[in-house]
């Protein structure tokens, strides 16, 4: 039996799946940060192209993927679905473990699925330059890759702490023609103000967002772009789950358990939304869908479902989502991509409706799983992706106890080539298992903005 | 038309192609470094398994690939053949450019094709531990990956200069369970002797080879393993070219020009030998086959075809090959994998018989090509692989002048995720275009050992 289940390029889905069409309860609207009234399309036009704003609010079940976008997807898509034969053997489990591998994209993760789409729509509407922020660098390098393919400029504000620690990510963006600066930078008013107060600050995602938004608002033909959380980002990622379903069909499998790590939520949305559809439709009503969060930043598992700001400074629209509070500062763990205080509104709605479960795990057990996986299957996963691997292994071990041959699928959302120093820290025993104290979460939740 | 031409797993070749069966002139035998008499199988048994020694000297045209090896190959093989549509468009060339992409293997290059086979045969003969050397780290990480999959131990002596500059490679080996130490190390007599004289030495491949061979000779159940040059290594790599031919057949193409970079020669052998067979057989007599060397280390292009040692210290058997002299120290260029004074005896024989051409290129023009490729096709290539890209682009530009729609295929032998600091150097303008002075090459060739 094959290790990889491959689809031909003409089987790349022609439409993204928009789960807004199938929600039991519609999404609560985003609210203006000052007026606290619903935000309309016009409010978003200064920084987003019209088509992405349309997709953000669209209720159609399927949205066509433009030919030019599918054409670029062929550079790495369809991504392979692997059967983890060797891992199953080591675990001595009757479970069948499958994983979708998004690390085959040139930037090495699932992020370009939306970066390509976003760059395309911006280009079509005459935008020549995009500004964005990046933490660990996955998103920034994906947008650099995407804008290069459409002949656009790209400016990335990278949190200074990561910029200094992960120099390869910056060089990758440079190779694809983007400009990457450490944030706070002297290039924006907000950056200059922070540097004046604290020249040695390591920066934060909140600061970098402020700089990128200011950049987009103050430069001609420049828009802003976000790599997770928003509805249109989740939408673009559904190509992962749609492909995975076709691949499972090819080997006559039906998923019993679907697992993905969850930071801002787009990776989880990408693999899981098509399976949530099957759960809603009754096609596969008993499928268990699990988002895996770090114990250090468990927004779904321990947060509150409420309106909150997307950023630390409180400049973005208010979104109804599971949140730990917008001024919650997660401890510094090695899965930088999962350190976000909130969860995508769509994922949050489905979690509130009990269609998606969540759980949280500690980083040492995550790296235990990552190393076991790398030694069995070869691929060294990103620490973010290894959160899903941890739970997939745990579920397979439960099957060993019960004797059930369940079909487990998870998203191996990226490789860990730029995260090897985290592995070194793990082997050296220097990783701390943070659990955020309940009273601090309660404290931070007290500061949620009031919405009438 | 598809971007990727994919083969199913059951199309992984079942046999390696042994070009020794088709040589016009048989290989000259390896000679003992002291006696200068031909080396027999028994001389090699202290450090190599019997089956690899047999393959080294075998004259059969095809050698079965063991089922267990093919099974592990499925973790990434068959590797994709890409049509470089976007690059062709940018070049405005009528040429059709195809590339085989070996960067999909977990260690990121073609090296595991032989690492898996070598680990397997050692395991079958009861060996529990393998020692090897590595320069930039591609080979060491591939052998770490391979030995882990067969439950063996692995010790890698990594040239100290690279060990310090490329820490991620060491962490990768550690993740796969291998021990990697900087060479010279205090773990061997040869290492200790050199450290006593010069504690701050950056080391060299020659020193690391001495340490690994000594380790294998002085430890129970331990063998030595080499990642290029030898006949059995070239043999195992022929899976690349065999797959590529099937893939070209699928799109009804016949190669006009086949291009691969050449350091020790195994990458060149891997893609090209099956095409050399077609040239010899008369199936495709006019196919042009080109090995691309760095101008800083041009063994085929400017070396002599003569017996020489494989290492600096003169401890290995003498091999008849194109060489720049065993004490030739190539300048420090960014394609560390191509800094070897000699060329595989099989490749050398075919070059002497004018079946394989060679050319050499400078590193700045190599990085020009690498960046153009990364911006067109997405994949950031290793500097070694980019040597082939440079010549593929040059050939495509010649086609633009002549109007010929030639079919060009090259091997994109690995990704550049661990080489991004070289790209940074390129962008900073700090790369030097070395050309080794003719009088220094002549000087070094004067010291070739005399063989009666």
PDB file of N, CA and C in Angstrom, chain A residues 2-4 6-9 71-78 82 86 106 145 148-149 165 168 170-172 174-177 371 374-380 415 417-421 423-424 427, chain B residues 2-4 6-9 71-78 82 86 106 145 148-149 165 168 170-172 174-177 371 374-380 415 417-421 423-424 427:
ATOM      1  N   UNK A   2       0.450   2.242  -0.794  1.00  0.00           N
ATOM      2  CA  UNK A   2       1.247   3.452  -0.978  1.00  0.00           C
ATOM      3  C   UNK A   2       1.498   4.242   0.317  1.00  0.00           C
ATOM      4  N   UNK A   3       2.660   4.900   0.343  1.00  0.00           N
ATOM      5  CA  UNK A   3       2.979   5.836   1.424  1.00  0.00           C
ATOM      6  C   UNK A   3       2.312   7.180   1.152  1.00  0.00           C
ATOM      7  N   UNK A   4       2.343   7.603  -0.122  1.00  0.00           N
ATOM      8  CA  UNK A   4       1.788   8.912  -0.481  1.00  0.00           C
ATOM      9  C   UNK A   4       0.563   8.731  -1.361  1.00  0.00           C
ATOM     10  N   UNK A   6      -1.386  10.742  -4.012  1.00  0.00           N
ATOM     11  CA  UNK A   6      -1.152  11.942  -4.814  1.00  0.00           C
ATOM     12  C   UNK A   6      -2.347  12.229  -5.714  1.00  0.00           C
ATOM     13  N   UNK A   7      -2.628  13.504  -5.867  1.00  0.00           N
ATOM     14  CA  UNK A   7      -3.653  13.938  -6.814  1.00  0.00           C
ATOM     15  C   UNK A   7      -2.966  14.583  -8.006  1.00  0.00           C
ATOM     16  N   UNK A   8      -3.584  14.491  -9.157  1.00  0.00           N
ATOM     17  CA  UNK A   8      -3.081  15.198 -10.322  1.00  0.00           C
ATOM     18  C   UNK A   8      -3.391  16.698 -10.197  1.00  0.00           C
ATOM     19  N   UNK A   9      -2.622  17.497 -10.917  1.00  0.00           N
ATOM     20  CA  UNK A   9      -2.830  18.951 -10.844  1.00  0.00           C
ATOM     21  C   UNK A   9      -4.227  19.386 -11.265  1.00  0.00           C
ATOM     22  N   UNK A  71      -3.070  28.279 -11.153  1.00  0.00           N
ATOM     23  CA  UNK A  71      -1.855  28.066 -11.926  1.00  0.00           C
ATOM     24  C   UNK A  71      -0.615  28.135 -11.030  1.00  0.00           C
ATOM     25  N   UNK A  72      -0.587  29.097 -10.135  1.00  0.00           N
ATOM     26  CA  UNK A  72       0.556  29.203  -9.215  1.00  0.00           C
ATOM     27  C   UNK A  72       0.516  28.083  -8.179  1.00  0.00           C
ATOM     28  N   UNK A  73      -0.669  27.710  -7.738  1.00  0.00           N
ATOM     29  CA  UNK A  73      -0.769  26.576  -6.802  1.00  0.00           C
ATOM     30  C   UNK A  73      -0.054  25.331  -7.353  1.00  0.00           C
ATOM     31  N   UNK A  74      -0.036  25.178  -8.687  1.00  0.00           N
ATOM     32  CA  UNK A  74       0.596  23.967  -9.251  1.00  0.00           C
ATOM     33  C   UNK A  74       2.094  23.898  -8.960  1.00  0.00           C
ATOM     34  N   UNK A  75       2.700  25.016  -8.550  1.00  0.00           N
ATOM     35  CA  UNK A  75       4.123  24.955  -8.195  1.00  0.00           C
ATOM     36  C   UNK A  75       4.359  23.969  -7.050  1.00  0.00           C
ATOM     37  N   UNK A  76       3.349  23.732  -6.211  1.00  0.00           N
ATOM     38  CA  UNK A  76       3.506  22.736  -5.150  1.00  0.00           C
ATOM     39  C   UNK A  76       2.241  21.911  -4.868  1.00  0.00           C
ATOM     40  N   UNK A  77       1.085  22.359  -5.325  1.00  0.00           N
ATOM     41  CA  UNK A  77      -0.163  21.652  -5.041  1.00  0.00           C
ATOM     42  C   UNK A  77      -0.535  20.711  -6.176  1.00  0.00           C
ATOM     43  N   UNK A  78      -1.410  19.736  -5.962  1.00  0.00           N
ATOM     44  CA  UNK A  78      -1.964  19.302  -4.674  1.00  0.00           C
ATOM     45  C   UNK A  78      -0.832  18.809  -3.760  1.00  0.00           C
ATOM     46  N   UNK A  82       0.030  11.683   3.210  1.00  0.00           N
ATOM     47  CA  UNK A  82       0.882  10.539   3.573  1.00  0.00           C
ATOM     48  C   UNK A  82       0.127   9.598   4.499  1.00  0.00           C
ATOM     49  N   UNK A  86       5.178   3.993   9.107  1.00  0.00           N
ATOM     50  CA  UNK A  86       6.289   3.725  10.024  1.00  0.00           C
ATOM     51  C   UNK A  86       5.955   4.178  11.445  1.00  0.00           C
ATOM     52  N   UNK A 106       7.103  26.316  -1.452  1.00  0.00           N
ATOM     53  CA  UNK A 106       8.437  26.934  -1.349  1.00  0.00           C
ATOM     54  C   UNK A 106       8.709  27.651  -0.018  1.00  0.00           C
ATOM     55  N   UNK A 145       7.023  35.702  -1.213  1.00  0.00           N
ATOM     56  CA  UNK A 145       6.958  34.746  -2.333  1.00  0.00           C
ATOM     57  C   UNK A 145       5.800  35.112  -3.266  1.00  0.00           C
ATOM     58  N   UNK A 148       6.170  38.517  -5.179  1.00  0.00           N
ATOM     59  CA  UNK A 148       7.196  38.390  -6.219  1.00  0.00           C
ATOM     60  C   UNK A 148       6.600  37.776  -7.486  1.00  0.00           C
ATOM     61  N   UNK A 149       5.756  36.758  -7.323  1.00  0.00           N
ATOM     62  CA  UNK A 149       5.200  36.069  -8.488  1.00  0.00           C
ATOM     63  C   UNK A 149       4.264  36.970  -9.286  1.00  0.00           C
ATOM     64  N   UNK A 165      16.691  36.577  16.053  1.00  0.00           N
ATOM     65  CA  UNK A 165      16.891  35.144  16.318  1.00  0.00           C
ATOM     66  C   UNK A 165      16.791  34.273  15.076  1.00  0.00           C
ATOM     67  N   UNK A 168      17.508  33.665   8.973  1.00  0.00           N
ATOM     68  CA  UNK A 168      17.279  33.004   7.689  1.00  0.00           C
ATOM     69  C   UNK A 168      15.943  33.399   7.068  1.00  0.00           C
ATOM     70  N   UNK A 170      14.501  36.291   7.224  1.00  0.00           N
ATOM     71  CA  UNK A 170      14.681  37.590   6.575  1.00  0.00           C
ATOM     72  C   UNK A 170      15.389  37.420   5.231  1.00  0.00           C
ATOM     73  N   UNK A 171      16.412  36.550   5.214  1.00  0.00           N
ATOM     74  CA  UNK A 171      17.161  36.335   3.967  1.00  0.00           C
ATOM     75  C   UNK A 171      16.274  35.687   2.901  1.00  0.00           C
ATOM     76  N   UNK A 172      15.365  34.829   3.349  1.00  0.00           N
ATOM     77  CA  UNK A 172      14.425  34.194   2.419  1.00  0.00           C
ATOM     78  C   UNK A 172      13.543  35.263   1.765  1.00  0.00           C
ATOM     79  N   UNK A 174      14.245  38.386   1.389  1.00  0.00           N
ATOM     80  CA  UNK A 174      15.110  39.179   0.513  1.00  0.00           C
ATOM     81  C   UNK A 174      15.311  38.454  -0.822  1.00  0.00           C
ATOM     82  N   UNK A 175      15.509  37.142  -0.752  1.00  0.00           N
ATOM     83  CA  UNK A 175      15.713  36.363  -1.977  1.00  0.00           C
ATOM     84  C   UNK A 175      14.494  36.484  -2.890  1.00  0.00           C
ATOM     85  N   UNK A 176      13.315  36.571  -2.293  1.00  0.00           N
ATOM     86  CA  UNK A 176      12.096  36.747  -3.093  1.00  0.00           C
ATOM     87  C   UNK A 176      11.791  38.229  -3.345  1.00  0.00           C
ATOM     88  N   UNK A 177      12.753  39.092  -3.049  1.00  0.00           N
ATOM     89  CA  UNK A 177      12.622  40.489  -3.463  1.00  0.00           C
ATOM     90  C   UNK A 177      11.896  41.406  -2.502  1.00  0.00           C
ATOM     91  N   UNK A 371       9.986  14.718  17.646  1.00  0.00           N
ATOM     92  CA  UNK A 371      11.200  13.918  17.444  1.00  0.00           C
ATOM     93  C   UNK A 371      10.826  12.479  17.089  1.00  0.00           C
ATOM     94  N   UNK A 374       9.813  12.659  13.473  1.00  0.00           N
ATOM     95  CA  UNK A 374      10.955  12.864  12.568  1.00  0.00           C
ATOM     96  C   UNK A 374      11.763  11.580  12.416  1.00  0.00           C
ATOM     97  N   UNK A 375      11.888  10.825  13.494  1.00  0.00           N
ATOM     98  CA  UNK A 375      12.691   9.605  13.440  1.00  0.00           C
ATOM     99  C   UNK A 375      11.942   8.467  12.747  1.00  0.00           C
ATOM    100  N   UNK A 376      10.615   8.542  12.739  1.00  0.00           N
ATOM    101  CA  UNK A 376       9.832   7.495  12.079  1.00  0.00           C
ATOM    102  C   UNK A 376       9.577   7.825  10.613  1.00  0.00           C
ATOM    103  N   UNK A 377       9.189   9.065  10.351  1.00  0.00           N
ATOM    104  CA  UNK A 377       8.700   9.443   9.018  1.00  0.00           C
ATOM    105  C   UNK A 377       9.690  10.292   8.224  1.00  0.00           C
ATOM    106  N   UNK A 378      10.758  10.740   8.867  1.00  0.00           N
ATOM    107  CA  UNK A 378      11.771  11.514   8.152  1.00  0.00           C
ATOM    108  C   UNK A 378      11.581  13.010   8.277  1.00  0.00           C
ATOM    109  N   UNK A 379      10.387  13.494   7.974  1.00  0.00           N
ATOM    110  CA  UNK A 379      10.139  14.939   7.974  1.00  0.00           C
ATOM    111  C   UNK A 379      10.280  15.518   9.383  1.00  0.00           C
ATOM    112  N   UNK A 380      11.055  16.602   9.486  1.00  0.00           N
ATOM    113  CA  UNK A 380      11.177  17.326  10.747  1.00  0.00           C
ATOM    114  C   UNK A 380      10.112  18.425  10.744  1.00  0.00           C
ATOM    115  N   UNK A 415       7.398  22.462   7.595  1.00  0.00           N
ATOM    116  CA  UNK A 415       8.641  21.838   8.069  1.00  0.00           C
ATOM    117  C   UNK A 415       9.323  22.728   9.099  1.00  0.00           C
ATOM    118  N   UNK A 417      12.666  23.436   9.271  1.00  0.00           N
ATOM    119  CA  UNK A 417      14.061  23.730   8.890  1.00  0.00           C
ATOM    120  C   UNK A 417      14.590  24.998   9.542  1.00  0.00           C
ATOM    121  N   UNK A 418      13.701  25.940   9.835  1.00  0.00           N
ATOM    122  CA  UNK A 418      14.160  27.186  10.434  1.00  0.00           C
ATOM    123  C   UNK A 418      13.902  27.205  11.942  1.00  0.00           C
ATOM    124  N   UNK A 419      13.520  26.068  12.477  1.00  0.00           N
ATOM    125  CA  UNK A 419      13.192  25.961  13.897  1.00  0.00           C
ATOM    126  C   UNK A 419      14.123  25.001  14.615  1.00  0.00           C
ATOM    127  N   UNK A 420      15.249  24.673  13.984  1.00  0.00           N
ATOM    128  CA  UNK A 420      16.090  23.622  14.567  1.00  0.00           C
ATOM    129  C   UNK A 420      16.710  24.042  15.887  1.00  0.00           C
ATOM    130  N   UNK A 421      16.837  25.352  16.110  1.00  0.00           N
ATOM    131  CA  UNK A 421      17.374  25.764  17.410  1.00  0.00           C
ATOM    132  C   UNK A 421      16.372  25.444  18.528  1.00  0.00           C
ATOM    133  N   UNK A 423      14.626  22.669  18.539  1.00  0.00           N
ATOM    134  CA  UNK A 423      14.919  21.255  18.804  1.00  0.00           C
ATOM    135  C   UNK A 423      16.159  21.142  19.687  1.00  0.00           C
ATOM    136  N   UNK A 424      17.157  21.974  19.388  1.00  0.00           N
ATOM    137  CA  UNK A 424      18.374  21.931  20.201  1.00  0.00           C
ATOM    138  C   UNK A 424      18.041  22.249  21.658  1.00  0.00           C
ATOM    139  N   UNK A 427      16.480  19.207  23.248  1.00  0.00           N
ATOM    140  CA  UNK A 427      17.461  18.175  23.614  1.00  0.00           C
ATOM    141  C   UNK A 427      18.306  18.603  24.817  1.00  0.00           C
TER     142      UNK A 427
ATOM    143  N   UNK B   2       0.699  20.474 -17.494  1.00  0.00           N
ATOM    144  CA  UNK B   2       1.092  20.360 -16.091  1.00  0.00           C
ATOM    145  C   UNK B   2       2.431  21.023 -15.761  1.00  0.00           C
ATOM    146  N   UNK B   3       2.531  21.516 -14.529  1.00  0.00           N
ATOM    147  CA  UNK B   3       3.788  22.028 -14.014  1.00  0.00           C
ATOM    148  C   UNK B   3       4.663  20.870 -13.531  1.00  0.00           C
ATOM    149  N   UNK B   4       4.018  19.892 -12.872  1.00  0.00           N
ATOM    150  CA  UNK B   4       4.767  18.759 -12.307  1.00  0.00           C
ATOM    151  C   UNK B   4       4.385  17.488 -13.049  1.00  0.00           C
ATOM    152  N   UNK B   6       4.377  13.678 -12.385  1.00  0.00           N
ATOM    153  CA  UNK B   6       4.505  12.807 -11.212  1.00  0.00           C
ATOM    154  C   UNK B   6       4.408  11.347 -11.608  1.00  0.00           C
ATOM    155  N   UNK B   7       5.196  10.532 -10.959  1.00  0.00           N
ATOM    156  CA  UNK B   7       5.111   9.082 -11.131  1.00  0.00           C
ATOM    157  C   UNK B   7       4.475   8.491  -9.885  1.00  0.00           C
ATOM    158  N   UNK B   8       3.783   7.399 -10.049  1.00  0.00           N
ATOM    159  CA  UNK B   8       3.261   6.676  -8.906  1.00  0.00           C
ATOM    160  C   UNK B   8       4.404   5.936  -8.197  1.00  0.00           C
ATOM    161  N   UNK B   9       4.173   5.614  -6.926  1.00  0.00           N
ATOM    162  CA  UNK B   9       5.219   4.927  -6.158  1.00  0.00           C
ATOM    163  C   UNK B   9       5.621   3.584  -6.739  1.00  0.00           C
ATOM    164  N   UNK B  71      11.032   0.683  -0.220  1.00  0.00           N
ATOM    165  CA  UNK B  71       9.989   1.048   0.731  1.00  0.00           C
ATOM    166  C   UNK B  71      10.306   2.394   1.395  1.00  0.00           C
ATOM    167  N   UNK B  72      11.540   2.585   1.782  1.00  0.00           N
ATOM    168  CA  UNK B  72      11.915   3.871   2.398  1.00  0.00           C
ATOM    169  C   UNK B  72      11.951   4.981   1.344  1.00  0.00           C
ATOM    170  N   UNK B  73      12.374   4.655   0.138  1.00  0.00           N
ATOM    171  CA  UNK B  73      12.340   5.666  -0.931  1.00  0.00           C
ATOM    172  C   UNK B  73      10.937   6.287  -1.062  1.00  0.00           C
ATOM    173  N   UNK B  74       9.890   5.498  -0.768  1.00  0.00           N
ATOM    174  CA  UNK B  74       8.525   6.051  -0.941  1.00  0.00           C
ATOM    175  C   UNK B  74       8.248   7.226  -0.011  1.00  0.00           C
ATOM    176  N   UNK B  75       9.076   7.416   1.018  1.00  0.00           N
ATOM    177  CA  UNK B  75       8.866   8.587   1.883  1.00  0.00           C
ATOM    178  C   UNK B  75       8.987   9.889   1.084  1.00  0.00           C
ATOM    179  N   UNK B  76       9.716   9.876  -0.026  1.00  0.00           N
ATOM    180  CA  UNK B  76       9.786  11.084  -0.863  1.00  0.00           C
ATOM    181  C   UNK B  76       9.836  10.792  -2.363  1.00  0.00           C
ATOM    182  N   UNK B  77      10.145   9.588  -2.769  1.00  0.00           N
ATOM    183  CA  UNK B  77      10.270   9.263  -4.180  1.00  0.00           C
ATOM    184  C   UNK B  77       8.966   8.700  -4.742  1.00  0.00           C
ATOM    185  N   UNK B  78       8.753   8.659  -6.049  1.00  0.00           N
ATOM    186  CA  UNK B  78       9.560   9.314  -7.075  1.00  0.00           C
ATOM    187  C   UNK B  78       9.554  10.826  -6.861  1.00  0.00           C
ATOM    188  N   UNK B  82       9.677  18.869 -12.820  1.00  0.00           N
ATOM    189  CA  UNK B  82       8.948  20.113 -13.058  1.00  0.00           C
ATOM    190  C   UNK B  82       9.220  20.633 -14.470  1.00  0.00           C
ATOM    191  N   UNK B  86       7.382  29.172 -15.829  1.00  0.00           N
ATOM    192  CA  UNK B  86       7.520  30.591 -15.475  1.00  0.00           C
ATOM    193  C   UNK B  86       8.913  31.100 -15.832  1.00  0.00           C
ATOM    194  N   UNK B 106      13.617  14.277   2.949  1.00  0.00           N
ATOM    195  CA  UNK B 106      13.685  14.940   4.259  1.00  0.00           C
ATOM    196  C   UNK B 106      15.010  15.673   4.523  1.00  0.00           C
ATOM    197  N   UNK B 145      19.816  10.473   8.886  1.00  0.00           N
ATOM    198  CA  UNK B 145      18.430  10.110   8.533  1.00  0.00           C
ATOM    199  C   UNK B 145      18.345   8.613   8.213  1.00  0.00           C
ATOM    200  N   UNK B 148      19.048   6.189  11.222  1.00  0.00           N
ATOM    201  CA  UNK B 148      17.927   6.222  12.164  1.00  0.00           C
ATOM    202  C   UNK B 148      16.809   5.287  11.712  1.00  0.00           C
ATOM    203  N   UNK B 149      16.541   5.276  10.408  1.00  0.00           N
ATOM    204  CA  UNK B 149      15.437   4.459   9.903  1.00  0.00           C
ATOM    205  C   UNK B 149      15.726   2.965  10.048  1.00  0.00           C
ATOM    206  N   UNK B 165      29.741  27.417  11.355  1.00  0.00           N
ATOM    207  CA  UNK B 165      28.964  28.312  10.483  1.00  0.00           C
ATOM    208  C   UNK B 165      27.550  27.816  10.210  1.00  0.00           C
ATOM    209  N   UNK B 168      22.629  24.596  12.078  1.00  0.00           N
ATOM    210  CA  UNK B 168      21.362  23.903  11.851  1.00  0.00           C
ATOM    211  C   UNK B 168      21.571  22.486  11.345  1.00  0.00           C
ATOM    212  N   UNK B 170      23.955  20.444  12.144  1.00  0.00           N
ATOM    213  CA  UNK B 170      24.267  19.601  13.300  1.00  0.00           C
ATOM    214  C   UNK B 170      22.989  19.267  14.071  1.00  0.00           C
ATOM    215  N   UNK B 171      22.123  20.268  14.252  1.00  0.00           N
ATOM    216  CA  UNK B 171      20.870  20.038  14.994  1.00  0.00           C
ATOM    217  C   UNK B 171      19.972  19.053  14.250  1.00  0.00           C
ATOM    218  N   UNK B 172      20.008  19.119  12.931  1.00  0.00           N
ATOM    219  CA  UNK B 172      19.227  18.189  12.120  1.00  0.00           C
ATOM    220  C   UNK B 172      19.712  16.748  12.369  1.00  0.00           C
ATOM    221  N   UNK B 174      21.238  15.648  14.990  1.00  0.00           N
ATOM    222  CA  UNK B 174      20.868  15.307  16.361  1.00  0.00           C
ATOM    223  C   UNK B 174      19.395  14.880  16.422  1.00  0.00           C
ATOM    224  N   UNK B 175      18.547  15.606  15.703  1.00  0.00           N
ATOM    225  CA  UNK B 175      17.120  15.266  15.697  1.00  0.00           C
ATOM    226  C   UNK B 175      16.912  13.846  15.169  1.00  0.00           C
ATOM    227  N   UNK B 176      17.739  13.438  14.213  1.00  0.00           N
ATOM    228  CA  UNK B 176      17.640  12.073  13.697  1.00  0.00           C
ATOM    229  C   UNK B 176      18.502  11.093  14.504  1.00  0.00           C
ATOM    230  N   UNK B 177      18.966  11.527  15.667  1.00  0.00           N
ATOM    231  CA  UNK B 177      19.611  10.602  16.591  1.00  0.00           C
ATOM    232  C   UNK B 177      21.095  10.378  16.385  1.00  0.00           C
ATOM    233  N   UNK B 371      18.878  33.287  -7.939  1.00  0.00           N
ATOM    234  CA  UNK B 371      17.857  34.268  -7.543  1.00  0.00           C
ATOM    235  C   UNK B 371      16.796  34.401  -8.640  1.00  0.00           C
ATOM    236  N   UNK B 374      14.650  31.339  -8.192  1.00  0.00           N
ATOM    237  CA  UNK B 374      13.800  31.401  -6.995  1.00  0.00           C
ATOM    238  C   UNK B 374      12.628  32.356  -7.215  1.00  0.00           C
ATOM    239  N   UNK B 375      12.886  33.446  -7.912  1.00  0.00           N
ATOM    240  CA  UNK B 375      11.818  34.434  -8.125  1.00  0.00           C
ATOM    241  C   UNK B 375      10.820  33.984  -9.187  1.00  0.00           C
ATOM    242  N   UNK B 376      11.255  33.105 -10.093  1.00  0.00           N
ATOM    243  CA  UNK B 376      10.354  32.611 -11.130  1.00  0.00           C
ATOM    244  C   UNK B 376       9.602  31.367 -10.673  1.00  0.00           C
ATOM    245  N   UNK B 377      10.319  30.423 -10.068  1.00  0.00           N
ATOM    246  CA  UNK B 377       9.760  29.097  -9.794  1.00  0.00           C
ATOM    247  C   UNK B 377       9.438  28.873  -8.321  1.00  0.00           C
ATOM    248  N   UNK B 378       9.881  29.773  -7.451  1.00  0.00           N
ATOM    249  CA  UNK B 378       9.576  29.648  -6.027  1.00  0.00           C
ATOM    250  C   UNK B 378      10.677  28.970  -5.229  1.00  0.00           C
ATOM    251  N   UNK B 379      11.114  27.817  -5.682  1.00  0.00           N
ATOM    252  CA  UNK B 379      12.117  27.054  -4.924  1.00  0.00           C
ATOM    253  C   UNK B 379      13.441  27.812  -4.845  1.00  0.00           C
ATOM    254  N   UNK B 380      13.981  27.917  -3.632  1.00  0.00           N
ATOM    255  CA  UNK B 380      15.303  28.512  -3.434  1.00  0.00           C
ATOM    256  C   UNK B 380      16.318  27.376  -3.487  1.00  0.00           C
ATOM    257  N   UNK B 415      17.473  21.904  -1.902  1.00  0.00           N
ATOM    258  CA  UNK B 415      17.045  23.264  -1.563  1.00  0.00           C
ATOM    259  C   UNK B 415      18.143  23.997  -0.795  1.00  0.00           C
ATOM    260  N   UNK B 417      17.715  25.959   1.975  1.00  0.00           N
ATOM    261  CA  UNK B 417      17.220  26.493   3.263  1.00  0.00           C
ATOM    262  C   UNK B 417      18.340  26.718   4.269  1.00  0.00           C
ATOM    263  N   UNK B 418      19.397  25.948   4.161  1.00  0.00           N
ATOM    264  CA  UNK B 418      20.493  26.112   5.117  1.00  0.00           C
ATOM    265  C   UNK B 418      21.649  26.916   4.517  1.00  0.00           C
ATOM    266  N   UNK B 419      21.409  27.477   3.359  1.00  0.00           N
ATOM    267  CA  UNK B 419      22.454  28.225   2.646  1.00  0.00           C
ATOM    268  C   UNK B 419      22.069  29.682   2.479  1.00  0.00           C
ATOM    269  N   UNK B 420      21.075  30.144   3.253  1.00  0.00           N
ATOM    270  CA  UNK B 420      20.573  31.498   3.008  1.00  0.00           C
ATOM    271  C   UNK B 420      21.595  32.575   3.335  1.00  0.00           C
ATOM    272  N   UNK B 421      22.549  32.244   4.211  1.00  0.00           N
ATOM    273  CA  UNK B 421      23.575  33.259   4.491  1.00  0.00           C
ATOM    274  C   UNK B 421      24.454  33.479   3.256  1.00  0.00           C
ATOM    275  N   UNK B 423      23.209  33.517   0.223  1.00  0.00           N
ATOM    276  CA  UNK B 423      22.406  34.471  -0.553  1.00  0.00           C
ATOM    277  C   UNK B 423      22.584  35.883   0.000  1.00  0.00           C
ATOM    278  N   UNK B 424      22.619  35.974   1.335  1.00  0.00           N
ATOM    279  CA  UNK B 424      22.810  37.296   1.931  1.00  0.00           C
ATOM    280  C   UNK B 424      24.150  37.894   1.482  1.00  0.00           C
ATOM    281  N   UNK B 427      23.781  39.186  -2.041  1.00  0.00           N
ATOM    282  CA  UNK B 427      23.089  40.487  -2.113  1.00  0.00           C
ATOM    283  C   UNK B 427      23.971  41.622  -1.585  1.00  0.00           C
TER     284      UNK B 427
END
